[in-house]
Coordinates of C-alpha atoms and ligand atoms in Angstrom, one line a residue:
M1 CA -33.8 9.7 116.6
G2 CA -31.9 8.4 113.6
L3 CA -33.0 7.7 110.0
A4 CA -34.3 4.2 110.9
E5 CA -37.1 5.8 113.1
S6 CA -38.0 8.4 110.4
P7 CA -41.8 8.4 110.1
F8 CA -41.5 9.1 106.4
L9 CA -39.2 6.0 105.8
Q10 CA -41.4 3.8 108.1
A11 CA -44.4 4.7 105.9
C12 CA -42.4 4.1 102.7
A13 CA -41.5 0.6 104.1
G14 CA -45.2 -0.1 104.5
R15 CA -45.3 0.3 108.3
I16 CA -47.7 2.5 110.1
P17 CA -45.4 5.3 111.4
S18 CA -45.1 6.7 114.9
R19 CA -46.7 9.9 113.5
T20 CA -48.1 10.9 110.1
P21 CA -45.2 12.2 108.0
V22 CA -45.6 15.2 105.7
W23 CA -43.5 16.9 103.0
I24 CA -44.5 19.3 100.2
L25 CA -44.0 18.9 96.5
R26 CA -41.6 21.6 95.3
Q27 CA -41.1 22.6 98.9
A28 CA -37.9 24.6 98.2
G29 CA -39.2 27.4 96.1
R30 CA -40.2 30.9 95.4
Y31 CA -43.0 31.1 98.0
L32 CA -40.2 31.2 100.6
P33 CA -38.4 34.6 101.0
E34 CA -35.4 32.7 102.2
Y35 CA -35.3 30.8 98.8
R36 CA -35.6 34.0 96.8
A37 CA -32.6 35.5 98.7
V38 CA -30.4 32.6 97.6
R39 CA -31.9 32.5 94.1
S40 CA -31.0 36.2 93.6
R41 CA -27.3 35.3 93.7
F42 CA -27.6 33.5 90.4
P43 CA -28.2 34.8 86.9
D44 CA -30.2 31.8 85.9
F45 CA -31.8 28.6 87.3
L46 CA -29.2 26.2 85.7
S47 CA -26.2 27.9 87.3
F48 CA -28.1 27.8 90.6
I49 CA -28.7 24.0 90.5
R50 CA -25.1 23.5 89.4
T51 CA -23.9 24.9 92.7
P52 CA -24.0 22.1 95.3
E53 CA -23.7 24.5 98.4
A54 CA -26.6 26.6 97.2
C55 CA -28.7 23.5 96.5
A56 CA -27.9 22.3 100.1
Q57 CA -28.9 25.6 101.5
V58 CA -32.4 25.7 99.9
T59 CA -33.0 22.0 100.4
C60 CA -32.6 22.5 104.1
Q61 CA -34.9 25.6 104.3
P62 CA -38.3 23.9 104.4
V63 CA -37.0 21.4 107.0
D64 CA -35.9 24.2 109.3
I65 CA -38.8 26.6 108.6
L66 CA -41.8 24.2 108.3
G67 CA -40.6 21.1 110.2
V68 CA -41.4 18.7 107.3
D69 CA -40.4 15.1 107.7
A70 CA -38.3 14.8 104.5
A71 CA -36.2 16.9 102.3
I72 CA -36.2 16.8 98.5
L73 CA -33.0 17.5 96.6
F74 CA -32.9 20.9 94.9
S75 CA -32.5 20.1 91.2
D76 CA -34.7 19.5 88.2
I77 CA -36.2 16.7 86.2
L78 CA -34.8 18.2 83.0
T79 CA -31.1 17.8 84.0
V80 CA -31.0 14.6 81.9
L81 CA -31.7 16.6 78.7
P82 CA -28.3 18.3 78.1
P83 CA -26.3 15.0 78.2
L84 CA -29.0 13.5 75.9
G85 CA -27.9 16.2 73.4
F86 CA -30.5 18.9 74.1
D87 CA -29.8 22.6 74.3
L88 CA -31.8 23.5 77.5
A89 CA -32.3 27.0 78.9
F90 CA -34.6 28.3 81.6
R91 CA -35.7 31.8 80.7
E92 CA -36.9 34.2 83.4
G93 CA -40.7 33.9 83.8
E94 CA -40.9 31.5 80.8
G95 CA -39.8 28.1 82.1
P96 CA -37.8 25.6 80.2
R97 CA -36.9 26.1 76.4
I98 CA -35.2 23.5 74.2
S99 CA -33.8 25.0 71.0
N100 CA -33.2 21.6 69.3
P101 CA -36.2 19.5 70.2
L102 CA -36.4 15.8 69.0
R103 CA -38.8 15.3 66.1
S104 CA -40.4 12.2 64.8
G105 CA -38.5 11.1 61.6
D106 CA -35.4 13.2 62.1
G107 CA -33.3 10.0 62.6
R108 CA -31.5 11.4 65.7
E109 CA -30.6 8.7 68.2
L110 CA -30.3 9.8 71.9
P111 CA -26.9 8.8 73.4
L112 CA -26.7 6.3 76.3
F113 CA -24.6 8.4 78.7
D114 CA -23.0 7.7 82.0
P115 CA -24.8 9.9 84.6
V116 CA -21.9 9.6 87.1
A117 CA -19.7 11.3 84.5
E118 CA -22.2 13.7 83.0
L119 CA -24.5 14.6 86.0
G120 CA -21.8 14.7 88.7
Y121 CA -23.0 18.1 89.8
V122 CA -26.4 16.6 90.9
H123 CA -24.7 13.8 92.8
D124 CA -22.4 16.4 94.4
A125 CA -25.5 18.3 95.4
V126 CA -26.9 15.1 97.0
R127 CA -23.7 14.8 99.1
A128 CA -23.8 18.5 100.1
C129 CA -27.5 18.2 101.1
R130 CA -26.9 15.0 103.1
A131 CA -24.0 16.7 105.0
A132 CA -26.1 19.8 105.7
L133 CA -29.4 18.1 106.8
P134 CA -30.1 16.9 110.3
P135 CA -29.1 13.3 110.6
R136 CA -32.7 12.2 111.2
T137 CA -34.1 13.8 108.1
P138 CA -34.3 11.6 105.0
L139 CA -33.3 13.0 101.6
I140 CA -35.4 12.3 98.5
G141 CA -33.7 12.1 95.1
F142 CA -35.8 12.4 92.0
A143 CA -36.2 12.3 88.2
G144 CA -38.9 12.7 85.6
A145 CA -40.7 9.6 84.2
P146 CA -39.7 8.9 80.6
W147 CA -43.0 10.2 79.1
T148 CA -42.9 13.5 81.1
V149 CA -39.3 14.1 80.1
A150 CA -40.1 13.3 76.5
C151 CA -42.9 15.9 76.5
Y152 CA -40.3 18.6 77.0
A153 CA -37.7 17.0 74.7
V154 CA -40.2 16.8 71.8
D155 CA -42.4 19.8 72.3
G156 CA -39.4 21.9 73.2
G157 CA -40.7 23.8 76.2
G158 CA -43.5 24.4 78.7
G159 CA -47.2 24.2 78.0
K160 CA -49.9 21.8 78.9
E161 CA -50.9 20.2 75.6
F162 CA -47.7 18.6 74.3
S163 CA -49.4 18.0 71.1
R164 CA -46.3 17.1 69.1
T165 CA -45.3 14.5 71.6
R166 CA -48.9 13.1 71.6
A167 CA -48.9 13.1 67.8
W168 CA -45.6 11.1 67.7
L169 CA -47.1 8.6 70.2
H170 CA -49.9 7.9 67.8
S171 CA -48.1 8.2 64.4
D172 CA -45.1 5.9 65.3
P173 CA -45.7 4.1 68.7
S174 CA -42.8 1.7 68.3
G175 CA -40.3 4.4 67.2
F176 CA -41.5 6.6 70.1
A177 CA -41.3 3.7 72.5
K178 CA -37.5 3.5 71.7
V179 CA -37.1 7.1 72.7
L180 CA -38.9 6.3 76.0
E181 CA -36.6 3.3 76.6
R182 CA -33.5 5.3 76.2
I183 CA -34.7 7.9 78.6
A184 CA -35.8 5.2 81.0
D185 CA -32.3 3.7 81.0
V186 CA -30.3 6.9 81.7
T187 CA -32.9 7.9 84.3
A188 CA -32.6 4.6 86.1
D189 CA -28.8 5.1 86.2
H190 CA -29.1 8.7 87.3
L191 CA -31.5 7.7 90.1
A192 CA -29.2 4.9 91.2
A193 CA -26.3 7.4 91.3
Q194 CA -28.4 9.7 93.6
A195 CA -29.0 6.7 95.9
Q196 CA -25.3 5.9 95.9
A197 CA -24.5 9.6 96.7
G198 CA -26.7 9.5 99.9
C199 CA -30.5 9.7 99.2
Q200 CA -32.9 7.6 101.3
A201 CA -35.8 7.5 98.8
L202 CA -36.4 8.3 95.2
Q203 CA -39.4 9.9 93.5
I204 CA -40.3 9.6 89.9
F205 CA -42.4 12.5 88.5
E206 CA -45.0 11.6 85.9
S207 CA -46.3 15.2 85.8
W208 CA -48.0 14.8 82.4
G209 CA -49.4 11.2 82.9
G210 CA -53.0 12.5 82.7
I211 CA -52.9 13.9 79.2
V212 CA -53.0 10.6 77.3
A213 CA -55.7 7.9 76.9
P214 CA -55.3 5.1 79.4
S215 CA -55.0 2.5 76.6
D216 CA -52.1 4.5 75.1
Y217 CA -50.4 4.9 78.4
R218 CA -50.7 1.1 79.0
R219 CA -49.5 0.1 75.6
V220 CA -46.7 2.6 74.9
I221 CA -45.7 4.4 78.1
L222 CA -46.1 2.0 80.9
P223 CA -43.4 -0.5 79.6
S224 CA -40.8 2.3 79.9
V225 CA -41.8 3.0 83.5
E226 CA -41.6 -0.7 84.3
R227 CA -38.2 -0.9 82.6
L228 CA -36.9 2.1 84.6
I229 CA -38.0 0.6 87.9
A230 CA -36.7 -2.8 87.0
R231 CA -33.3 -1.4 86.1
L232 CA -33.2 0.8 89.2
R233 CA -34.1 -2.2 91.4
E234 CA -31.0 -4.0 90.1
R235 CA -28.9 -1.1 91.5
T236 CA -30.6 0.0 94.8
D237 CA -33.2 -1.2 97.2
I238 CA -34.2 2.2 98.7
P239 CA -38.0 3.0 98.4
V240 CA -39.3 4.3 95.1
I241 CA -42.3 6.8 95.0
F242 CA -44.2 7.0 91.7
Y243 CA -46.1 10.4 91.5
C244 CA -48.7 10.7 88.8
N245 CA -50.5 14.0 88.0
G246 CA -53.8 12.9 86.5
A247 CA -53.7 9.5 88.2
S248 CA -57.5 9.4 88.3
T249 CA -57.7 8.5 84.7
L250 CA -54.9 5.9 85.0
L251 CA -55.3 4.2 88.4
G252 CA -56.5 1.0 86.9
V253 CA -53.5 1.1 84.6
L254 CA -51.0 1.9 87.3
D255 CA -52.3 -0.6 89.9
G256 CA -49.6 -3.2 89.2
L257 CA -46.6 -0.8 89.0
P258 CA -43.9 -2.1 91.3
A259 CA -43.3 1.2 93.1
D260 CA -43.2 1.3 97.0
V261 CA -45.4 4.4 97.3
M262 CA -48.1 5.7 94.9
A263 CA -48.5 9.5 95.0
I264 CA -51.6 11.2 93.5
D265 CA -53.0 14.6 92.7
W266 CA -56.2 16.0 94.3
R267 CA -58.7 15.2 91.5
M268 CA -59.5 11.9 93.1
S269 CA -60.0 11.0 96.7
L270 CA -57.5 9.1 98.8
S271 CA -60.3 6.5 99.6
V272 CA -60.7 5.7 95.8
A273 CA -56.9 5.5 95.5
R274 CA -56.8 3.2 98.6
A275 CA -59.3 0.9 97.0
H276 CA -56.9 0.5 94.1
V277 CA -53.6 0.2 95.9
G278 CA -54.8 -1.8 99.0
P279 CA -52.5 -1.6 102.0
R280 CA -49.6 -0.1 100.0
P281 CA -48.4 3.4 101.1
L282 CA -50.1 6.4 99.5
Q283 CA -48.8 9.9 99.2
G284 CA -50.7 13.1 98.6
N285 CA -53.0 14.8 97.8
F286 CA -54.1 18.3 98.9
D287 CA -55.0 20.9 96.3
P288 CA -52.1 23.4 96.4
C289 CA -54.7 26.2 96.5
L290 CA -56.1 24.8 99.8
L291 CA -53.2 26.7 101.4
H292 CA -55.1 30.0 100.8
A293 CA -58.0 28.8 103.0
P294 CA -58.7 29.8 106.6
H295 CA -56.6 27.6 108.9
D296 CA -59.8 25.9 110.3
A297 CA -60.6 24.7 106.7
I298 CA -57.1 23.4 106.3
R299 CA -57.4 21.4 109.5
K300 CA -60.7 20.0 108.4
A301 CA -59.2 18.9 105.0
V302 CA -56.3 17.3 106.9
S303 CA -58.7 15.2 109.1
L304 CA -60.8 14.2 106.1
A305 CA -57.7 13.1 104.1
H306 CA -56.5 11.1 107.2
A307 CA -59.8 9.2 107.4
Q308 CA -59.8 8.6 103.6
A309 CA -56.3 7.3 103.6
A310 CA -57.1 4.6 106.2
G311 CA -56.2 1.1 105.4
G312 CA -52.4 1.6 105.0
P313 CA -49.6 4.0 105.5
W314 CA -50.1 7.6 104.4
I315 CA -47.6 10.3 103.6
A316 CA -49.3 13.7 103.6
N317 CA -48.4 16.0 100.7
L318 CA -49.9 18.3 98.2
G319 CA -51.3 16.8 95.0
H320 CA -49.0 19.0 92.8
G321 CA -46.2 21.5 93.4
I322 CA -46.7 24.4 95.7
M323 CA -47.4 27.7 93.9
P324 CA -45.1 30.8 94.2
D325 CA -48.0 32.8 95.8
A326 CA -48.7 30.2 98.6
P327 CA -48.9 31.7 102.0
V328 CA -46.2 30.3 104.3
A329 CA -48.7 30.5 107.3
G330 CA -51.2 28.2 105.5
L331 CA -48.4 25.7 104.8
K332 CA -47.3 25.8 108.5
A333 CA -51.0 25.2 109.5
L334 CA -51.1 22.2 107.2
V335 CA -47.8 20.7 108.5
D336 CA -48.9 21.3 112.1
A337 CA -52.3 19.8 111.5
V338 CA -50.8 16.6 110.0
H339 CA -48.4 16.3 113.0
A340 CA -51.3 16.7 115.4
L341 CA -53.2 13.7 113.9
P342 CA -53.5 10.5 116.0
P343 CA -50.8 8.0 115.1
V344 CA -53.1 5.1 114.5
V345 CA -55.0 5.0 111.1
A346 CA -58.7 5.4 111.6
E347 CA -61.4 3.3 110.1
I348 CA -62.2 3.9 106.4
E349 CA -64.8 6.6 105.8
D350 CA -66.1 8.1 102.5
Ligands
CP3_401 O1 -38.4 21.6 96.4 C1 -38.3 21.1 95.3 O2 -39.1 20.2 95.0 C2 -37.3 21.6 94.4 C3 -36.8 20.7 93.4 C4 -37.6 20.7 92.1 C5 -37.6 21.7 91.1 N1 -38.3 21.2 90.0 C6 -37.0 23.0 91.2 C7 -37.4 24.1 90.2 C8 -38.3 19.6 91.6 C9 -38.6 18.3 92.4 C10 -38.7 19.9 90.3 C11 -39.5 19.0 89.5 C12 -40.0 19.4 88.2 N2 -39.4 20.2 87.3 C13 -41.2 18.9 87.6 C14 -42.1 17.9 88.2 C15 -43.0 18.4 89.2 C16 -44.1 19.2 88.7 O3 -44.2 20.4 89.1 O4 -44.9 18.6 88.0 C17 -41.3 19.5 86.3 C18 -42.4 19.3 85.3 C19 -40.1 20.3 86.1 C20 -39.8 21.1 84.9 C21 -39.7 22.6 85.2 N3 -38.7 23.2 86.0 C22 -40.5 23.6 84.8 C23 -41.8 23.4 83.9 C24 -40.1 24.8 85.4 C25 -40.6 26.2 85.1 C26 -41.9 26.4 85.9 C27 -41.6 26.7 87.3 O5 -42.2 26.0 88.2 O6 -41.0 27.7 87.5 C28 -38.9 24.5 86.1 C29 -38.1 25.5 86.9 C30 -37.9 25.2 88.4 N4 -37.6 24.0 88.9 C31 -38.0 26.1 89.4 C32 -37.7 25.4 90.6 C33 -37.6 26.0 92.0 C34 -38.2 27.6 89.3 C35 -37.0 28.3 88.8 C36 -36.6 29.6 89.5 O7 -36.5 29.7 90.7 O8 -36.4 30.5 88.7

């Protein structure tokens, strides 16, 4: 079997695949002892992702260990920040920290940089992953959506509120929209370079989409996502997956987005999402904490999701990244249950 018959790529193309594909958000990660062994060779996360061979090693792990239908490049959505002039560090147990965040009114203009020159280490990692993966396994490249990246660039680190970023959105929407535009342009070029280096699909992470009002998202943020996808489409025709955490508040807003696949979190059902996207491919949306359930409950959740996704192609996945304490056995049970599903999409059920 080659890449053309990949169930994941068939689903991305809008076809009902030969079997239901599954992969896991943040599938290369701390829940795997094999990941922790490679991670321990590096003093910090940034030196790890700047080493293509190590990226290739951990990118392949979930494919070998779990049998997932696609690999996702091992890198991070915040790699665009240093070439945009930000001083980024990942501190142990603390997550990302930016010592010179962008502030409304500070007059700083973000540079338009060439990702091929500045982020070559990511594209080298793509090439190393592609060479190391089984030829039939597609590789997903990725980047953050402009709003989600701006949340870190403006607030300066982790958290869940991003109140400085939201304040800027309200106090100076047109100035803030220019920041989003600049991030959109470099992100489109970075994604195109990942496609060029050997990815078969690209995912855009809107991890903080759900923290703003739908009207603000539509007015200020959505144009930057449309700009990103339009610029990307000029450079590559591989499928684009748009993942939105908090999609339930935004589905009406996101309905017209020209992404090939819509990916959602677990706070809404796949049947409601299906009613919005029609026959377009859907991805998601198990609660990452489901992996702690007895395996029977995991299998039941898989059949329910399969019924709810009916009406178009479905790529099974979690609704957000897997947690470091996730049991590998629960994850294996989920992947196996998806692969045991009948290939034909069932009738719609609530
Ligand atoms: O298998 C994979 O998906 C690995 C590749 C990957 C990582 N980050 C590696 C990583 C991907 C696709 C991401 C995306 C990412 N990064 C997102 C969007 C997805 C989401 O969860 O909403 C976001 C918001 C980030 C930013 C980021 N990177 C944060 C907030 C943190 C710290 C919190 C955490 O999860 O640890 C990171 C660090 C990070 N990125 C780690 C990994 C494996 C942990 C670092 C370590 O091993 O020490």
